[in-house]
Amino acid sequence: MIETIQLTKVYKDGTVALDNLNMTLSSKISCVIGRNGAGKTTLMRILSTQLLPTKGRALVNGYDVVKEAKRVRKIICSIPQEAGTAGMPSPLEHLVMYLTARGFSITEAIQTARKALKEIGLGKVMNKPTDELSGGMKRKVFVAMALASNAEVVFLDEPTTGLDPVSRLEVWSAIRSMDSKVVLTTHYMEEAEALCEEIAIINNGKLVDKGSPSELLEPLKGKVRVEGVGDIKIGNLRISYMSPEEAKSLVGKVTIKPVTLEDVFITKGLYIED
Amino acid sequence: MKIRFILAFSWFYGVSTLVRSPIYVLSYLALPLSLLFFIYLVSHGTLTDFGILGGLISVVVSNSLSLIGDFAFFKLYLRLQDLLVATEIGPMDYVAGLALGNLVYSVPGIILYVVMGMHFGVFNLAQLPVIALVLLVLLSSSTGLSITLASFLKHTRHSWGLSTFMSLLFTLLPPLYYPYVILPKPILYALYVSPSTAGSIVLQGYLGLAPLDPLAVWILAVEGIAFSALPFFALRWREK
């Protein structure tokens, strides 16, 4: 379980990335969503013991990320958002290096790495220099690390950014197959909806809402999204929410869509620039 | 120390680069071999010993200094440090992995210079242990200094300039390719800021190329310990 208590992070330049964040994530796959700069990556880095908070506490399976960092590091695997592969080493060499850092013996690391790479679809390229792989394949190397890590808690910061639709589905499948508790951040609402049992929406470092996809969609139950009319303005697009019966009268003039998590985001005012 | 990680990392960082991109070996040998060529021409062969000894030291030190760029690239661009912070290893395991990887990567150059040194009678087999010890101290101290400096960089681009400057300060200005006795004392003392100065003086003295200055032995020992230990105290591992 992940718990934050009045967790605050203020960077040296005065930017408040997390502002008294109180949150508990207890599902097997939890998701933190929010706009760019909402504080998602700062939260992941604090939970992963990479960054110290300014104030407050964060617990990972009961261990304090500041006072018990060593214990936390034994049970987590954290894949940074912009993690990149190092040109010459192969995917297998990347995984073996990482797994030995997690305490695996070299033989154990090689066996586990091979299995994970095959599972994620990199079996045929596991011995090639990573420079020769596509962007999606490089990203999958890190998902394979998480898969092989055998960690109690896995943090994945935007694991599917830049992946093609098929690769994304493969990564989703790998995430679902993990025995670990997974906490991921994403920009993709459909990803959060498809993968996560629990979603936390944060904005300006604060928790805006939290719940299962169906709980979050509850306020919009029985409504459709109507594009072309309404008070909500995003760029040139006007949006409103109404019952399907009301929307029928506008057919031909507007576009009608079923509501998704994106609409939860919009109705909470998170589209407005600060 | 996490030995398994250090070995795996040295493979990841050193062996894989060496095997898949041997051109890098040519790139780090280009400068010392060119200098050896010019020294041979200009001195009519009389200073060739210095060119070989200097090249040997230079291969180890300049590769250790190239860590400034690699460390910054790994940290800022590949987020490798973030990935590793959240594991069981500590900063010194990472530093040891980088140093060992670098040594592996430097091995072809070291072998070439050892063969040349023995062929031209600069040193013999019996003198190799002392030479190896001095080179290890230089590897460790240059690595410690490089990594500590690189850990404070905020942009990868800064590392390139710093690495070039450090390389000049550590391998070209100090008396690696020429006898240290020709340097005026104030300049010699100023150049002691680089451990390669003390290392070169110790080896020039030990191999009989110049008189042995006991002060250099002390400075090498002190700088060796201080610079090697620097990452332990100063390396930014977990960010504030």
PDB file of C-alpha atoms in Angstrom, chain A residues 9 45 48-52 65-66 69 73-74 76 78-80 82-86 88-90 93-94 97-98 100-106 127 129 145, chain B residues 2-9 11-13 16-17 20-21 24 73-74 76-89 154 236-240:
ATOM      1  CA  LYS A   9       7.752  19.232  -2.287  1.00  0.00           C
ATOM      2  CA  ARG A  45      10.447  10.076  -7.496  1.00  0.00           C
ATOM      3  CA  SER A  48      10.986   5.661  -5.259  1.00  0.00           C
ATOM      4  CA  THR A  49      13.457   7.249  -2.783  1.00  0.00           C
ATOM      5  CA  GLN A  50      15.110   9.208  -5.588  1.00  0.00           C
ATOM      6  CA  LEU A  51      14.048  12.591  -4.262  1.00  0.00           C
ATOM      7  CA  LEU A  52      13.609  13.907  -0.730  1.00  0.00           C
ATOM      8  CA  VAL A  65      10.672   6.571   2.183  1.00  0.00           C
ATOM      9  CA  VAL A  66      12.993   8.900   4.093  1.00  0.00           C
ATOM     10  CA  ALA A  69      14.872   4.214   2.399  1.00  0.00           C
ATOM     11  CA  ARG A  73      14.646   0.082  -2.059  1.00  0.00           C
ATOM     12  CA  LYS A  74      14.664  -3.651  -1.387  1.00  0.00           C
ATOM     13  CA  ILE A  76      10.540  -1.562  -5.145  1.00  0.00           C
ATOM     14  CA  SER A  78      11.081   2.171 -10.294  1.00  0.00           C
ATOM     15  CA  ILE A  79      11.277   2.964 -13.980  1.00  0.00           C
ATOM     16  CA  PRO A  80      11.830   6.683 -14.582  1.00  0.00           C
ATOM     17  CA  GLU A  82      12.657   9.367 -19.486  1.00  0.00           C
ATOM     18  CA  ALA A  83      14.808   6.294 -18.861  1.00  0.00           C
ATOM     19  CA  GLY A  84      16.892   5.601 -21.933  1.00  0.00           C
ATOM     20  CA  THR A  85      18.935   2.665 -23.087  1.00  0.00           C
ATOM     21  CA  ALA A  86      22.703   3.004 -23.329  1.00  0.00           C
ATOM     22  CA  MET A  88      26.008  -0.389 -27.112  1.00  0.00           C
ATOM     23  CA  PRO A  89      24.774  -2.801 -24.407  1.00  0.00           C
ATOM     24  CA  SER A  90      22.050  -5.248 -25.445  1.00  0.00           C
ATOM     25  CA  GLU A  93      22.933  -6.734 -20.660  1.00  0.00           C
ATOM     26  CA  HIS A  94      20.675  -3.907 -19.486  1.00  0.00           C
ATOM     27  CA  MET A  97      22.999  -5.087 -14.856  1.00  0.00           C
ATOM     28  CA  TYR A  98      19.728  -3.929 -13.305  1.00  0.00           C
ATOM     29  CA  THR A 100      22.246  -7.610 -10.081  1.00  0.00           C
ATOM     30  CA  ALA A 101      21.650  -4.157  -8.597  1.00  0.00           C
ATOM     31  CA  ARG A 102      18.490  -5.637  -7.120  1.00  0.00           C
ATOM     32  CA  GLY A 103      20.465  -8.450  -5.524  1.00  0.00           C
ATOM     33  CA  PHE A 104      20.114 -11.237  -8.115  1.00  0.00           C
ATOM     34  CA  SER A 105      23.116 -13.501  -8.729  1.00  0.00           C
ATOM     35  CA  ILE A 106      24.537 -13.202 -12.251  1.00  0.00           C
ATOM     36  CA  ASN A 127      21.498  -9.713 -27.807  1.00  0.00           C
ATOM     37  CA  PRO A 129      22.926  -3.377 -29.251  1.00  0.00           C
ATOM     38  CA  MET A 145      13.124  -4.832 -16.158  1.00  0.00           C
TER      39      MET A 145
ATOM     40  CA  LYS B   2      27.909  -5.368  -4.297  1.00  0.00           C
ATOM     41  CA  ILE B   3      30.504  -7.324  -6.276  1.00  0.00           C
ATOM     42  CA  ARG B   4      27.995  -8.971  -8.620  1.00  0.00           C
ATOM     43  CA  PHE B   5      26.612  -5.597  -9.618  1.00  0.00           C
ATOM     44  CA  ILE B   6      30.094  -4.108 -10.067  1.00  0.00           C
ATOM     45  CA  LEU B   7      31.040  -6.982 -12.398  1.00  0.00           C
ATOM     46  CA  ALA B   8      27.771  -6.804 -14.324  1.00  0.00           C
ATOM     47  CA  PHE B   9      28.064  -3.040 -14.636  1.00  0.00           C
ATOM     48  CA  TRP B  11      30.464  -5.632 -18.528  1.00  0.00           C
ATOM     49  CA  PHE B  12      27.547  -3.334 -19.382  1.00  0.00           C
ATOM     50  CA  TYR B  13      29.731  -0.215 -19.521  1.00  0.00           C
ATOM     51  CA  SER B  16      29.991  -4.167 -24.447  1.00  0.00           C
ATOM     52  CA  THR B  17      31.463  -0.892 -25.732  1.00  0.00           C
ATOM     53  CA  ARG B  20      30.769  -3.576 -30.273  1.00  0.00           C
ATOM     54  CA  SER B  21      32.575  -0.324 -30.925  1.00  0.00           C
ATOM     55  CA  TYR B  24      36.608   4.169 -29.435  1.00  0.00           C
ATOM     56  CA  PHE B  73      24.929  11.511 -19.903  1.00  0.00           C
ATOM     57  CA  PHE B  74      23.848   8.485 -17.851  1.00  0.00           C
ATOM     58  CA  LEU B  76      20.772  13.484 -17.039  1.00  0.00           C
ATOM     59  CA  TYR B  77      19.883  11.874 -20.349  1.00  0.00           C
ATOM     60  CA  LEU B  78      19.372   8.181 -19.646  1.00  0.00           C
ATOM     61  CA  ARG B  79      18.176   8.592 -16.030  1.00  0.00           C
ATOM     62  CA  LEU B  80      20.377   5.639 -15.124  1.00  0.00           C
ATOM     63  CA  GLN B  81      21.199   7.045 -11.708  1.00  0.00           C
ATOM     64  CA  ASP B  82      17.502   7.403 -10.866  1.00  0.00           C
ATOM     65  CA  LEU B  83      16.978   3.811 -11.956  1.00  0.00           C
ATOM     66  CA  LEU B  84      19.826   2.591  -9.732  1.00  0.00           C
ATOM     67  CA  VAL B  85      19.094   4.779  -6.699  1.00  0.00           C
ATOM     68  CA  ALA B  86      15.868   2.828  -6.250  1.00  0.00           C
ATOM     69  CA  THR B  87      17.748  -0.473  -5.872  1.00  0.00           C
ATOM     70  CA  GLU B  88      19.914  -2.088  -3.232  1.00  0.00           C
ATOM     71  CA  ILE B  89      23.205  -0.610  -4.442  1.00  0.00           C
ATOM     72  CA  LYS B 154      22.776  20.218 -14.691  1.00  0.00           C
ATOM     73  CA  ARG B 236      24.774  13.576  -5.128  1.00  0.00           C
ATOM     74  CA  TRP B 237      23.015  10.218  -5.082  1.00  0.00           C
ATOM     75  CA  ARG B 238      19.520  10.941  -3.828  1.00  0.00           C
ATOM     76  CA  GLU B 239      18.379  14.393  -4.864  1.00  0.00           C
ATOM     77  CA  LYS B 240      17.316  17.070  -2.413  1.00  0.00           C
TER      78      LYS B 240
END
